[in-house]
């Protein structure tokens, strides 16, 4: 998920717990390099 076009949040959805957990927040360019978005 992009946040203010500055950061990317990597997250997981735990449906049984009805939770969204943020795993990592990175500057958008770093996330694109790391995860090939």
CSV table of N, CA and C in Angstrom, one decimal:
chain,number,residue,atom,x,y,z
A,1,UNK,N,0.9,-1.1,0.0
A,1,UNK,CA,0.0,0.0,0.0
A,1,UNK,C,0.9,1.2,0.0
A,2,UNK,N,0.6,2.2,-0.9
A,2,UNK,CA,1.4,3.4,-0.9
A,2,UNK,C,0.8,4.4,0.1
A,3,UNK,N,1.7,5.1,0.8
A,3,UNK,CA,1.3,6.1,1.8
A,3,UNK,C,1.8,7.4,1.4
A,4,UNK,N,0.9,8.3,1.0
A,4,UNK,CA,1.3,9.7,0.6
A,4,UNK,C,2.3,9.7,-0.6
A,5,UNK,N,2.4,8.7,-1.4
A,5,UNK,CA,3.3,8.6,-2.5
A,5,UNK,C,4.7,8.8,-2.1
A,6,UNK,N,5.0,8.5,-0.8
A,6,UNK,CA,6.4,8.7,-0.3
A,6,UNK,C,6.8,7.3,0.3
A,7,UNK,N,5.9,6.6,0.9
A,7,UNK,CA,6.3,5.3,1.6
A,7,UNK,C,5.4,4.2,1.0
A,8,UNK,N,5.9,3.0,1.2
A,8,UNK,CA,5.1,1.8,0.9
A,8,UNK,C,5.1,0.9,2.1
A,9,UNK,N,3.9,0.5,2.5
A,9,UNK,CA,3.7,-0.4,3.7
A,9,UNK,C,3.4,-1.8,3.1
A,10,UNK,N,4.2,-2.7,3.7
A,10,UNK,CA,4.0,-4.1,3.4
A,10,UNK,C,3.2,-4.7,4.5
A,11,UNK,N,2.1,-5.4,4.2
A,11,UNK,CA,1.2,-5.8,5.3
A,11,UNK,C,0.7,-7.2,5.0
A,12,UNK,N,0.1,-7.8,6.0
A,12,UNK,CA,-0.6,-9.1,5.9
A,12,UNK,C,-2.0,-8.9,6.6
A,13,UNK,N,-2.9,-9.7,6.1
A,13,UNK,CA,-4.3,-9.6,6.6
A,13,UNK,C,-4.5,-11.0,7.3
A,14,UNK,N,-4.9,-10.9,8.6
A,14,UNK,CA,-5.2,-12.1,9.4
A,14,UNK,C,-6.7,-12.1,9.5
A,15,UNK,N,-7.4,-12.8,8.6
A,15,UNK,CA,-8.8,-12.8,8.6
A,15,UNK,C,-9.5,-13.3,9.8
A,16,UNK,N,-9.0,-14.4,10.4
A,16,UNK,CA,-9.6,-15.0,11.6
A,16,UNK,C,-9.5,-14.1,12.8
A,17,UNK,N,-8.4,-13.3,12.9
A,17,UNK,CA,-8.3,-12.4,14.0
A,17,UNK,C,-8.9,-11.0,13.6
A,18,UNK,N,-9.3,-10.8,12.4
A,18,UNK,CA,-9.8,-9.6,11.9
A,18,UNK,C,-8.8,-8.4,12.1
A,19,UNK,N,-7.5,-8.7,11.7
A,19,UNK,CA,-6.5,-7.8,11.9
A,19,UNK,C,-5.7,-7.6,10.6
A,20,UNK,N,-5.1,-6.4,10.5
A,20,UNK,CA,-4.1,-6.1,9.5
A,20,UNK,C,-2.8,-5.8,10.2
A,21,UNK,N,-1.8,-6.5,9.9
A,21,UNK,CA,-0.5,-6.3,10.5
A,21,UNK,C,0.5,-5.7,9.5
A,22,UNK,N,1.1,-4.6,9.9
A,22,UNK,CA,2.1,-3.9,9.1
A,22,UNK,C,3.4,-4.6,9.4
A,23,UNK,N,4.0,-5.1,8.3
A,23,UNK,CA,5.3,-5.9,8.4
A,23,UNK,C,6.5,-5.0,8.2
A,24,UNK,N,6.3,-4.0,7.4
A,24,UNK,CA,7.5,-3.1,7.0
A,24,UNK,C,7.0,-1.9,6.4
A,25,UNK,N,7.6,-0.8,6.7
A,25,UNK,CA,7.4,0.5,6.0
A,25,UNK,C,8.7,1.0,5.4
A,26,UNK,N,8.7,1.2,4.1
A,26,UNK,CA,9.9,1.6,3.4
A,26,UNK,C,9.6,2.8,2.5
A,27,UNK,N,10.7,3.6,2.3
A,27,UNK,CA,10.5,4.7,1.2
A,27,UNK,C,10.1,4.0,-0.1
A,28,UNK,N,9.3,4.6,-0.8
A,28,UNK,CA,8.7,4.0,-2.0
A,28,UNK,C,9.8,3.5,-3.0
A,29,UNK,N,10.9,4.2,-3.2
A,29,UNK,CA,11.9,3.8,-4.2
A,29,UNK,C,12.6,2.5,-3.6
A,30,UNK,N,12.9,2.4,-2.3
A,30,UNK,CA,13.5,1.2,-1.8
A,30,UNK,C,12.6,0.0,-1.9
A,31,UNK,N,11.3,0.2,-1.7
A,31,UNK,CA,10.4,-0.9,-1.8
A,31,UNK,C,10.3,-1.4,-3.2
A,32,UNK,N,10.3,-0.5,-4.2
A,32,UNK,CA,10.2,-0.9,-5.6
A,32,UNK,C,11.5,-1.7,-6.0
A,33,UNK,N,12.6,-1.3,-5.5
A,33,UNK,CA,13.9,-2.0,-5.8
A,33,UNK,C,13.9,-3.4,-5.1
A,34,UNK,N,13.5,-3.4,-3.9
A,34,UNK,CA,13.5,-4.7,-3.1
A,34,UNK,C,12.5,-5.7,-3.6
A,35,UNK,N,11.3,-5.2,-3.9
A,35,UNK,CA,10.2,-6.2,-4.3
A,35,UNK,C,9.8,-6.1,-5.7
A,36,UNK,N,10.5,-5.4,-6.6
A,36,UNK,CA,10.3,-5.4,-8.0
A,36,UNK,C,8.8,-5.0,-8.3
A,37,UNK,N,8.3,-3.9,-7.7
A,37,UNK,CA,7.0,-3.4,-8.0
A,37,UNK,C,7.0,-2.7,-9.3
